[in-house]
PDB file of C-alpha atoms in Angstrom:
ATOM      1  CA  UNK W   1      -1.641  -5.845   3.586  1.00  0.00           C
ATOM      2  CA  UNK W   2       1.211  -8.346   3.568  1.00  0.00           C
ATOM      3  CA  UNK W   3       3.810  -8.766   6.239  1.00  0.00           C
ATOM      4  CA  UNK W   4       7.911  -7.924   4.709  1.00  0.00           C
ATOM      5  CA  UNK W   5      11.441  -8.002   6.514  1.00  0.00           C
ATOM      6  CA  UNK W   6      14.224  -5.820   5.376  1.00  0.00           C
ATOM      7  CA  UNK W   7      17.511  -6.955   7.267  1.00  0.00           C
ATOM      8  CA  UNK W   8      20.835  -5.303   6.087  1.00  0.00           C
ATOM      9  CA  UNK W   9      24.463  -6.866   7.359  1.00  0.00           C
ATOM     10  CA  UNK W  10      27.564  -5.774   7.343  1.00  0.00           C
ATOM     11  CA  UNK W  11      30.066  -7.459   5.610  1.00  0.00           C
ATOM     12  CA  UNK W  12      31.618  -8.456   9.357  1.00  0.00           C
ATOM     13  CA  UNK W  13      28.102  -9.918   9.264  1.00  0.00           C
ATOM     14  CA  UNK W  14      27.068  -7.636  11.970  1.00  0.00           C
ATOM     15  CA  UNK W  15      23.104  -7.397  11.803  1.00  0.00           C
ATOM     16  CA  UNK W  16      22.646  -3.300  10.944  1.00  0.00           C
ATOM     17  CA  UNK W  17      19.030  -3.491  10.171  1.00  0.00           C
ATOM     18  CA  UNK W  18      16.412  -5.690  10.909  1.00  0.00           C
ATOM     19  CA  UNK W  19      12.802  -4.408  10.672  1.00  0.00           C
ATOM     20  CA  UNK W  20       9.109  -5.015   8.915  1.00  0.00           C
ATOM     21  CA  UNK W  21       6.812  -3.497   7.608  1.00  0.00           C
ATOM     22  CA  UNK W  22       3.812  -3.851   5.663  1.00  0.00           C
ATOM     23  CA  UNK W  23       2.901  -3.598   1.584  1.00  0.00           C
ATOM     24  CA  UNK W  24      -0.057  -4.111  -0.640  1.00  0.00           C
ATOM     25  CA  UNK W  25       1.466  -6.347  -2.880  1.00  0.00           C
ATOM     26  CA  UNK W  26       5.217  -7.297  -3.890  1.00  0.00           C
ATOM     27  CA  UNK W  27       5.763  -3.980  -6.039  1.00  0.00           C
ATOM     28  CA  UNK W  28       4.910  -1.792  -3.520  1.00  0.00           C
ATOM     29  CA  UNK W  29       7.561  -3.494  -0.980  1.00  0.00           C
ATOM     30  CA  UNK W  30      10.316  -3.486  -3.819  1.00  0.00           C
ATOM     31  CA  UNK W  31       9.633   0.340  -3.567  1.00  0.00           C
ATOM     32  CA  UNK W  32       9.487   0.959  -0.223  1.00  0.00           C
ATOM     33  CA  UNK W  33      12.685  -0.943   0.735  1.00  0.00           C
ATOM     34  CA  UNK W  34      14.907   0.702  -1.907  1.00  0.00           C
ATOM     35  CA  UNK W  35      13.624   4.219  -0.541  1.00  0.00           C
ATOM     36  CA  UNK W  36      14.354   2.698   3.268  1.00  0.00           C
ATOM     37  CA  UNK W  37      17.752   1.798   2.256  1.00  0.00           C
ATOM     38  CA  UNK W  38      18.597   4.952   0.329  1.00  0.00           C
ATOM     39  CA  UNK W  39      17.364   6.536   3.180  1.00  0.00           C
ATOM     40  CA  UNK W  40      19.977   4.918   5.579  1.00  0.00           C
ATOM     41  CA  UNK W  41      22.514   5.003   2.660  1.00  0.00           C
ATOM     42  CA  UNK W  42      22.448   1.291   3.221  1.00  0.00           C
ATOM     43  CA  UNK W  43      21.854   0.623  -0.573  1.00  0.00           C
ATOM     44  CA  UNK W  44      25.629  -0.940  -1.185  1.00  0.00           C
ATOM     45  CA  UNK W  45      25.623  -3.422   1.959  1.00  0.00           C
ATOM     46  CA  UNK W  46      24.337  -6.784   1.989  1.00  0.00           C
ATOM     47  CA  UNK W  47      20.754  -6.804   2.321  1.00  0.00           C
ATOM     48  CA  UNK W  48      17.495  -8.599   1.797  1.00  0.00           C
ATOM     49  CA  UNK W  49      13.662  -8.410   2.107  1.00  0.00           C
ATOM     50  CA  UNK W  50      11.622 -11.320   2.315  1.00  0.00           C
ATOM     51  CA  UNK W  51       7.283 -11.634   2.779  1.00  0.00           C
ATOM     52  CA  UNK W  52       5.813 -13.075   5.570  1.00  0.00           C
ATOM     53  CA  UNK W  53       5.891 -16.645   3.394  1.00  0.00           C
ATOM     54  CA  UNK W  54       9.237 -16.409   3.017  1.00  0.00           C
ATOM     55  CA  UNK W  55       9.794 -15.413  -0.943  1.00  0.00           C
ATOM     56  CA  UNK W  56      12.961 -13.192  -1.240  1.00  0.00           C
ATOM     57  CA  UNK W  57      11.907  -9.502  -3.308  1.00  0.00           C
ATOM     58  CA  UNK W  58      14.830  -7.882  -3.152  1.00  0.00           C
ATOM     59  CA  UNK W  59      18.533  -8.804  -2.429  1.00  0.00           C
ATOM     60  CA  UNK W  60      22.247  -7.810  -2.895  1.00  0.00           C
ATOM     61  CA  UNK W  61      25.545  -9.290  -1.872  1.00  0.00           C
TER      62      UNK W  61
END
């Protein structure tokens, strides 16, 4: 399992969300990010989840 950081800002830039969790692969953390932000209806704020290495898998502005 691979480390992955979903952190979602306000557009103040006030942190909202800032938490990790883990995935099999990069797929599987594109999956489970979109269902954590639908699930905070945080899908149309600035947000972005990154691996433990640092490559960005999913991001909006």
């Amino acid at each position: 399992m691979k480390a992955y950081t979903l952190t979602v800002y306000e557009s103040s830039g006030e942190k909202l969300l800032d938490e990790t969790f883990e995935a099999e692969n990069e797929k599987e953390a594109k999956k489970i990010g979109v269902l954590r932000l639908q699930d905070m209806n945080y899908q149309h704020k600035t947000y972005r989840c990154v691996s433990s290495l640092g490559k960005l898998v999913l991001f909006n502005r």
